[in-house]
Coordinates of C-alpha atoms and ligand atoms in Angstrom, one line a residue:
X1 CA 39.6 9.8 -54.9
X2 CA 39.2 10.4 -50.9
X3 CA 40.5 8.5 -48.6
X4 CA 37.9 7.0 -45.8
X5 CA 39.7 8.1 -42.4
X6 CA 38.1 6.3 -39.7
X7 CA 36.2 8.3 -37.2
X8 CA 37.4 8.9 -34.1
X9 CA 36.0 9.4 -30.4
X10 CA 36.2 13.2 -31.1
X11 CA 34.1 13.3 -33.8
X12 CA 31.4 11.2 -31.5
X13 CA 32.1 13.3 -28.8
X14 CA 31.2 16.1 -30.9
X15 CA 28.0 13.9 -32.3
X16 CA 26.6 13.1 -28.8
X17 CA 27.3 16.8 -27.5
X18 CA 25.5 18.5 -30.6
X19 CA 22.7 16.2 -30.3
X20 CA 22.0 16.7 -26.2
X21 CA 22.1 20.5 -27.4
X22 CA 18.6 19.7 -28.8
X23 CA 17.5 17.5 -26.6
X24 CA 18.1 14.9 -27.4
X25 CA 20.5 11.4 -27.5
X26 CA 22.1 8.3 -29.6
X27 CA 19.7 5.3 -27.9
X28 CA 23.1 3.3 -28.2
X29 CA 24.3 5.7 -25.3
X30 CA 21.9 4.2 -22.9
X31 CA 20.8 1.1 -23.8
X32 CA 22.0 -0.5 -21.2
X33 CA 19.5 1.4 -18.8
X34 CA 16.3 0.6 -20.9
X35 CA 16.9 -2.6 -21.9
X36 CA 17.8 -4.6 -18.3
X37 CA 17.9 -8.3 -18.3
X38 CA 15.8 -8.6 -15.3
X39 CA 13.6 -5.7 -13.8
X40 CA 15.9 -2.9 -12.4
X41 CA 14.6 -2.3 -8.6
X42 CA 15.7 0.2 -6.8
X43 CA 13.7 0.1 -3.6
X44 CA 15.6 -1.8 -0.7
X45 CA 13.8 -4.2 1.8
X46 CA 13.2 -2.4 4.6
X47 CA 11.3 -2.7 8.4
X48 CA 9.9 0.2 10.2
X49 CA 9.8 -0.6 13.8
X50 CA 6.9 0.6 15.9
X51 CA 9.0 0.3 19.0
X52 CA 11.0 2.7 17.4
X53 CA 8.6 4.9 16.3
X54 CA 6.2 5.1 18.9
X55 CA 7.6 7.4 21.2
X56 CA 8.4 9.8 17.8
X57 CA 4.9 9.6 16.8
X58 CA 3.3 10.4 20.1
X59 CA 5.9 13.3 20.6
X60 CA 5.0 14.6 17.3
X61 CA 1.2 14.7 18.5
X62 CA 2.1 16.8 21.0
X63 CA 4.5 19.2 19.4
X64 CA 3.2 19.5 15.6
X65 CA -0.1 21.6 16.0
X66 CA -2.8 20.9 13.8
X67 CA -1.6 24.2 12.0
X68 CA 1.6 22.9 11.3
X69 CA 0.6 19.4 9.6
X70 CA -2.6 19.6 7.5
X71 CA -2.2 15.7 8.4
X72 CA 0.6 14.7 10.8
X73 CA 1.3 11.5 9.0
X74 CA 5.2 10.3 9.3
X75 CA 5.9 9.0 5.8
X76 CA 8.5 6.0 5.9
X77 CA 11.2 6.4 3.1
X78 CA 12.8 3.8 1.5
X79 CA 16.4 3.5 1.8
X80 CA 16.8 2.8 -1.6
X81 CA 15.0 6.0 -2.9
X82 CA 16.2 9.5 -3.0
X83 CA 13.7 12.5 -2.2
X84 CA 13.2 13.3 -5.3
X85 CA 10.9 10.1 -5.0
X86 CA 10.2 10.4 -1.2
X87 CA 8.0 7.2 -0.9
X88 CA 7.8 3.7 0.6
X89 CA 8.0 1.7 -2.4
X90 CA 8.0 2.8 -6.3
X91 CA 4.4 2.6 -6.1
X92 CA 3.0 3.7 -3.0
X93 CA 3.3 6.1 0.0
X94 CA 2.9 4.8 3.4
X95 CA 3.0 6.6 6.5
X96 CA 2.4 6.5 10.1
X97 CA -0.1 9.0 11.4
X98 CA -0.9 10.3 14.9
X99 CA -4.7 12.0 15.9
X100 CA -5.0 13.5 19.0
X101 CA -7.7 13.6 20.9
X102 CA -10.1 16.2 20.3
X103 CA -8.8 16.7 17.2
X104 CA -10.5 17.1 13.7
X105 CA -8.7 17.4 10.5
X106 CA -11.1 19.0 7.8
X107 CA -12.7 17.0 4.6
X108 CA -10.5 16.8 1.7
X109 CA -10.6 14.9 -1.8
X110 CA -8.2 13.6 -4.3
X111 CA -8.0 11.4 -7.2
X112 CA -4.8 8.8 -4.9
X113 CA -6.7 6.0 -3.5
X114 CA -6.4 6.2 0.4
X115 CA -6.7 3.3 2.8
X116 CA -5.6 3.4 6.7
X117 CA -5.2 0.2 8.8
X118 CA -5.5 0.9 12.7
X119 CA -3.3 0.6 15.2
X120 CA -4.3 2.4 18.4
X121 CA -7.7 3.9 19.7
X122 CA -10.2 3.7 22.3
X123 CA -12.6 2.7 19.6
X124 CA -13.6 7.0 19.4
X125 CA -11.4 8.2 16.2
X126 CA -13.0 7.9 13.1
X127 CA -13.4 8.5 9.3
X128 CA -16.2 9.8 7.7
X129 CA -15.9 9.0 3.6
X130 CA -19.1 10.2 1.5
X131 CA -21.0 11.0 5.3
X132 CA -20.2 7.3 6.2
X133 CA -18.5 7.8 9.8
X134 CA -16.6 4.9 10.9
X135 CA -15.4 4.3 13.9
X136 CA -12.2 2.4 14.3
X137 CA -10.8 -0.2 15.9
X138 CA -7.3 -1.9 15.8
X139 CA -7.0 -4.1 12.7
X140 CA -10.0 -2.2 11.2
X141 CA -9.3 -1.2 7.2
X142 CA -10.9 2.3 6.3
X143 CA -10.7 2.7 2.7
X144 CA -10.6 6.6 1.2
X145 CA -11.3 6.1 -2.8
X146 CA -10.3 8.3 -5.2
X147 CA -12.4 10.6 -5.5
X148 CA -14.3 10.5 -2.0
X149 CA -14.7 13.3 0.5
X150 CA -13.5 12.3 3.5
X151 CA -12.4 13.6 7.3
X152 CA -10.6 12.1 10.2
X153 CA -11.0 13.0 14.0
X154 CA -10.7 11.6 17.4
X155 CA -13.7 11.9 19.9
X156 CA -11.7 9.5 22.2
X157 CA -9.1 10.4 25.0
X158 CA -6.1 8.4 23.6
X159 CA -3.8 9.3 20.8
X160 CA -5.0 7.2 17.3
X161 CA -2.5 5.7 15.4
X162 CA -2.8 4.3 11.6
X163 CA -0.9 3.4 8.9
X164 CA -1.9 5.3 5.6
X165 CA -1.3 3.4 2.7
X166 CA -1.4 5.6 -0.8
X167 CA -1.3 5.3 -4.7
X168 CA 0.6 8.8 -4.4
X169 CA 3.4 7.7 -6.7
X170 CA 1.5 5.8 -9.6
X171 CA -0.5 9.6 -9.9
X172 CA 2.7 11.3 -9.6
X173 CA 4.1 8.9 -12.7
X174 CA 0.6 10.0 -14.8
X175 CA 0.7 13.8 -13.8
X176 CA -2.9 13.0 -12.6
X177 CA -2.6 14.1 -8.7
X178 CA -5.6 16.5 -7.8
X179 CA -6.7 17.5 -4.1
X180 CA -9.7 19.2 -3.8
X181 CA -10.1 21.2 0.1
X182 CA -13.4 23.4 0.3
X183 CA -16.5 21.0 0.9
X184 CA -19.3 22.7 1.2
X185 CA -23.5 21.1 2.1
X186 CA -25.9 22.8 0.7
X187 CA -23.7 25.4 -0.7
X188 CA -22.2 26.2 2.7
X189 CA -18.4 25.2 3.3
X190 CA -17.9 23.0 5.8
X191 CA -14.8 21.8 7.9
X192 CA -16.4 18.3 8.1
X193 CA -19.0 16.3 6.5
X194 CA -22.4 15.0 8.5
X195 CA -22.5 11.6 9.1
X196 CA -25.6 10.9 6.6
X197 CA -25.3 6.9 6.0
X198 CA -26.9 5.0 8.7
X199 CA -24.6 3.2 11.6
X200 CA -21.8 0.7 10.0
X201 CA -23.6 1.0 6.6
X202 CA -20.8 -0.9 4.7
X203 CA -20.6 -4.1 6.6
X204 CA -24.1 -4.1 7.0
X205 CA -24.9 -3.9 2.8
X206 CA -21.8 -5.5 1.1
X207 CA -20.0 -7.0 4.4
X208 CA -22.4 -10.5 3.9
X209 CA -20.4 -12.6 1.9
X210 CA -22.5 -13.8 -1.6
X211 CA -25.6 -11.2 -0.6
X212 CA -26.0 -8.4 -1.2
X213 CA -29.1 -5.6 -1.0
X214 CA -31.1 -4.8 -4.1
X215 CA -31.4 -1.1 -2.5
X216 CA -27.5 -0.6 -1.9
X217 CA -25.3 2.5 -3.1
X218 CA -23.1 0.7 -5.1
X219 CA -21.2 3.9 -6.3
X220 CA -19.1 6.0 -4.3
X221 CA -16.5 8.7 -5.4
X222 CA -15.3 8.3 -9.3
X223 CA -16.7 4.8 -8.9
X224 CA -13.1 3.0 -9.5
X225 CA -13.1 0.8 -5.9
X226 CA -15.6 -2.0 -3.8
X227 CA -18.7 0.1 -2.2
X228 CA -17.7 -1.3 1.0
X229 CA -15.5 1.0 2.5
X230 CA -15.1 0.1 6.0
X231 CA -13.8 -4.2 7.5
X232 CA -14.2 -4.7 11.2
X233 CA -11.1 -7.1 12.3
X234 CA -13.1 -9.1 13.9
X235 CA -14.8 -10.5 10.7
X236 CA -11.6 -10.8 8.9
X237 CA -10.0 -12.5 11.7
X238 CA -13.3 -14.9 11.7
X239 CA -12.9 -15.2 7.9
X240 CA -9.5 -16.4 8.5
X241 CA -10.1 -18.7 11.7
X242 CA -12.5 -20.4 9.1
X243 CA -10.1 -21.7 6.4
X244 CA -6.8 -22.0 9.0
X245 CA -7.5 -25.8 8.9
X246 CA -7.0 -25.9 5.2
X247 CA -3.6 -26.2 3.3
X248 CA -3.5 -22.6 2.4
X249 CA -1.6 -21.1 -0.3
X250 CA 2.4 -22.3 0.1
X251 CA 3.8 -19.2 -0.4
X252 CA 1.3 -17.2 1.7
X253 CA -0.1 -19.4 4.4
X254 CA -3.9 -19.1 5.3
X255 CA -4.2 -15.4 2.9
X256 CA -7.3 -14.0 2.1
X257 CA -8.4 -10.7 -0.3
X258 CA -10.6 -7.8 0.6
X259 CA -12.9 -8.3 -2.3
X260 CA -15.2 -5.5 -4.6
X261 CA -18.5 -7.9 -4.3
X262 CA -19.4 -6.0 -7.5
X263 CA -16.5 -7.8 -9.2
X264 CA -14.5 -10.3 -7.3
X265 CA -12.0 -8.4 -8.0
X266 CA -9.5 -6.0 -6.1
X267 CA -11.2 -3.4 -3.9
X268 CA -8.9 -0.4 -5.9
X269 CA -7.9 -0.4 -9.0
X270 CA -4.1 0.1 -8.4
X271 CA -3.7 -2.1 -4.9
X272 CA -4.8 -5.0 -3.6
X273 CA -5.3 -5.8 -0.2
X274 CA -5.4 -9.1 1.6
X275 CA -4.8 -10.2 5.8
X276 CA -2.7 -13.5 6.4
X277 CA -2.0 -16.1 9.0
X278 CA 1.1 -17.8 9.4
X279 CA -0.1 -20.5 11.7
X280 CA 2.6 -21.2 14.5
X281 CA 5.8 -22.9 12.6
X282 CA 4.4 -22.1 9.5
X283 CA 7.4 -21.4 6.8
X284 CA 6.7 -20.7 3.5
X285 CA 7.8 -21.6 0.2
X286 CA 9.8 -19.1 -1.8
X287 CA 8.6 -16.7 -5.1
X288 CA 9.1 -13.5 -6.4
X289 CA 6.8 -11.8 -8.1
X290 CA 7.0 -8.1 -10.2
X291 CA 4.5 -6.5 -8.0
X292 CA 6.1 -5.1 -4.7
X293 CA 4.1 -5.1 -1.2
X294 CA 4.0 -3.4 1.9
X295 CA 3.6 -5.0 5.4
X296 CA 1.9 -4.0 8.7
X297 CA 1.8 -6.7 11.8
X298 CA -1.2 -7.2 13.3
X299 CA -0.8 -9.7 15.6
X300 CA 3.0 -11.6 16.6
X301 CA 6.2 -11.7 15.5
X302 CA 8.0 -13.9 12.7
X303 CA 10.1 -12.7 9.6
X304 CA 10.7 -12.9 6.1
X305 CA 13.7 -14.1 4.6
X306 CA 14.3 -11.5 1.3
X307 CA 17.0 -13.0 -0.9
X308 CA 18.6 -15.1 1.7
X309 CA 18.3 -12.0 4.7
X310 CA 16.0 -12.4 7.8
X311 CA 14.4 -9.8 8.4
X312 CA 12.1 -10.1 11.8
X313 CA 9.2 -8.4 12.9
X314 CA 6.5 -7.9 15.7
X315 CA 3.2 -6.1 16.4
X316 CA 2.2 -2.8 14.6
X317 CA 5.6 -3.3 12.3
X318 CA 5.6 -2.2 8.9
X319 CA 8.7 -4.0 6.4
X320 CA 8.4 -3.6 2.3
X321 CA 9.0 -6.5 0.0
X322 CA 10.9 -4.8 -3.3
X323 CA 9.6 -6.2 -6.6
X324 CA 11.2 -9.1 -8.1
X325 CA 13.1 -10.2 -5.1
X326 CA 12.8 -13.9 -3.8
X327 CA 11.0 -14.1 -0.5
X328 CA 9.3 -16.7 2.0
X329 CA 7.6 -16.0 5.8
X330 CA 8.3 -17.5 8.8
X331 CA 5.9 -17.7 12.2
X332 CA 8.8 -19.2 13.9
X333 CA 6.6 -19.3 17.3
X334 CA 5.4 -22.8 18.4
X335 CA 2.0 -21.4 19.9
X336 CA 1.2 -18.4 18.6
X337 CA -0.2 -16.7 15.6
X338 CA 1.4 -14.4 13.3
X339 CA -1.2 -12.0 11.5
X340 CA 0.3 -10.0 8.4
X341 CA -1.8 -7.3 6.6
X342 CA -0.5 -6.7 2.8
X343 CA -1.3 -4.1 0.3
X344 CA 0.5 -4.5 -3.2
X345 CA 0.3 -2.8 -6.5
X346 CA -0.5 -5.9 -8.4
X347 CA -3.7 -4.7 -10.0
X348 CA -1.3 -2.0 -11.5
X349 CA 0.7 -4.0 -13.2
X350 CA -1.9 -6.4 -13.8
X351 CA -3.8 -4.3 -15.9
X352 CA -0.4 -3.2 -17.3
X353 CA 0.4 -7.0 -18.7
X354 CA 3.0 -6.5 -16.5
X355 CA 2.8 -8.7 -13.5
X356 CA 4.6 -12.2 -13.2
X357 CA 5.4 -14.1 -11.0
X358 CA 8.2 -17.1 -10.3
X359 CA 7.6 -19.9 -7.5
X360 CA 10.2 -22.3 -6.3
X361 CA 9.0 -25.6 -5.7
X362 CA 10.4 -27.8 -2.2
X363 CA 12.9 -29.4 -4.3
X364 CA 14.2 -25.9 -5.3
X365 CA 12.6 -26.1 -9.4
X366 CA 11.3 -22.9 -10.5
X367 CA 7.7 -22.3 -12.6
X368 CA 6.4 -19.3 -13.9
X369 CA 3.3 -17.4 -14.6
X370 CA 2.5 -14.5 -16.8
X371 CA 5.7 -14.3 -18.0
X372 CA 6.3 -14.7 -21.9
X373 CA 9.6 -13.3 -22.3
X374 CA 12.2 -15.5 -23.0
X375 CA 15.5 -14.9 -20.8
Ligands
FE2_401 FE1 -6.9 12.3 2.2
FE2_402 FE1 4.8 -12.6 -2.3

C-alpha cells in the first residue's frame, strides 16, 4: 500500500503557477481582497483650493490654445488613486475649466452625464444643450445629459470658470463611454448648434415648483435625466432662504435636491445633486454613508471633520468625502452663511442595492439604513 506524503509548498507553488498559466487562480489566494469586512476605499479626502488654483487656471487660458485642449478642463486627482484611474473619486471626474473670452469650443455628445457649476463670468459664457443656450451665472447648475449635444463659449470679456462634474468612471467600469464630434443641421456640419429653445426655456417650463406645462419637451438626449437643464442660483438660494428657519436634516443642515419634476427623483440617473446651508454655528451630526460626494463652495468658509481630521474650506473650494468614512460640517462663523454644493453617486448605488448609510446619534449610538448584512 502507498504511503500518503503530505504535500508541501512546492507542490502548491507548482499548483498556483500552472493555473495563472491559463488564466486563471485558486479563490483561496485572494480571498482576502474580495471578501473585506467593511467596503475597501481607496480614494483619500481631499480639498482643492481655488486660491491655489486660480492663478494656474487663468495661466492655462492664456497659454493652452484652443488647439491644444479640445476642452481646457484641469481634472483634480485624488491622492489616493493612481493614473491608471485618473479621477476625483471612484465614481466621478471633476475638473476645473477655464473659457476665454471669445472663445467657442465646438458641439460634442456622449453617453457620461455632464453637469458644470459656475464660478466666474460676466454673466456672457454659456452652454447651449439640445439649442437651449444658457447663459451663466455664479452658482448657476448647467446640466449636459447623456446623450445631449451641447457647446460652451464665452461672448463676455472675462475669463469663465466652472467646475465639471462627470459619470466618466461609472462608463469607464461598463465599457459604455461613446463621444460623438460632427453635429451637423440640416445635414450640414456645424461647429455649434443654433439656439432654437426660446430664452431660459428650462426654468420657465419645469423651474415652477408642482406645475408644470401640458405643452413641455419633457425628453431630451437618451431621455435618462430631469427636462430642466438649467437652475439660476438665485432661485436655489430663495428655495433655501425659505426652509432655513426649520430644523433641517442633522447631518446636512438646511439641504435641498435638484429634483426631475417628472419623478421626484434624482435629476441623472447615476448622481444626485443637492445645494446646502450651514447656518452660522451650525455643526452637524456625524454619518457615513457608501456613496462618496464631491464638494464645491459657494458661498463662506467652514470645514468638515472626515474621521476625526478638519479639513477647512472657503469660496469656489472643491474637497471629496471618500465613501464609507464618518463625517460632520461645520459653519464655524457667528454671522455668516456657509453655502455647500454636493453631487454624489448615490443613485448608482441606489439602484445597485448598494447604498447604506450609518448615523451617529448626540449621545454617540449608531442606527443604520439599507444595510442587511450582518457584521
Ligand atoms: Fe461634453
Ligand atoms: Fe454625508
Amino acid at each position: 500500500m502507498m504511503q500518503e506524503v503530505a504535500p508541501d509548498d512546492a507542490q502548491r507553488e507548482q499548483l498556483y503557477k500552472a493555473l495563472g498559466d491559463l488564466n486563471a487562480y485558486g479563490f483561496w489566494t485572494i480571498q482576502g481582497d474580495m471578501e473585506p469586512k467593511e467596503p475597501r476605499v481607496r480614494e483619500l479626502p481631499h480639498v482643492w483650493r481655488w486660491k491655489e488654483f486660480e492663478p494656474h487656471i487663468i495661466n492655462a487660458g492664456h497659454i493652452v490654445p484652443h488647439e491644444l485642449a479640445e476642452r481646457r478642463g484641469i481634472v483634480l486627482h485624488n491622492p489616493g488613486l493612481d493614473m491608471t484611474r485618473p479621477s476625483t473619486t471612484n465614481t466621478q471626474y471633476v475638473a476645473y475649466s477655464v473659457y476665454m473670452p471669445g472663445e467657442i469650443f465646438e458641439a460634442h455628445i456622449h453617453s457620461p452625464a455632464a453637469s458644470r457649476m459656475l464660478l466666474k463670468s460676466d454673466g456672457k459664457g454659456y452652454t447651449t444643450v439640445e439649442g437651449e443656450k444658457a447663459y451663466l451665472d455664479r452658482g448657476d447648475l448647467i446640466m449636459t445629459p447623456s446623450g445631449t449635444w451641447h457647446d460652451h463659449g464665452n461672448e463676455g470679456a472675462e475669463p469663465m470658470v466652472w467646475v465639471d462634474m462627470l459619470d466618466i468612471p461609472v462608463t469607464m467600469l461598463f465599457n459604455a463611454g461613446k463621444f460623438g464630434f460632427h453635429y451637423t443641421e440640416n445635414g450640414v456640419q456645424r461647429p455649434m448648434q443654433s439656439a432654437t429653445r426660446s430664452h431660459l426655456y428650462s426654468q420657465r417650463h419645469f423651474g415652477m415648483g408642482g406645475l408644470r406645462p401640458r405643452f413641455a419637451q419633457t425628453s431630451i438626449g437618451n431621455n435618462t435625466s430631469s427636462p430642466q437643464l438649467h437652475w439660476k442660483y438665485n432661485d436655489v438660494r430663495k428655495a433655501l432662504n425659505a426652509v432655513r428657519d426649520e430644523p433641517g436634516d442633522p447631518y446636512d443642515g438646511v439641504i435641498i435636491d435638484y429634483i426631475n419634476v417628472m419623478d421626484g427623483g434624482p435629476i441623472q440617473k447615476t448622481q444626485n445633486f443637492s445645494m446646502q446651508l450651514l447656518r452660522p454655528g451650525e455643526h452637524t451630526l456625524s454619518h457615513r454613508h457608501t456613496n462618496s460626494s464631491v464638494y464645491v463652495v459657494i458661498e463662506g468658509s467652514g470645514s468638515t471633520i472626515i474621521e476625526g481630521e478638519e479639513f477647512k474650506w472657503e469660496e469656489s473650494d472643491v474637497f471629496c468625502v471618500p465613501s464609507y468614512k464618518w463625517h460632520e460640517h461645520v459653519n464655524a462663523s457667528g454671522s455668516e452663511d456657509a453655502v455647500i454644493y454636493c453631487v454624489s453617486d448615490a443613485p448608482a448605488l441606489q439602484k445597485l442595492g448598494l447604498w447604506w448609510e450609518e448615523r451617529k446619534a448626540k449621545d454617540g449610538s449608531i442606527t443604520s439604513a439599507g444595510n442587511t448584512i450582518p457584521a
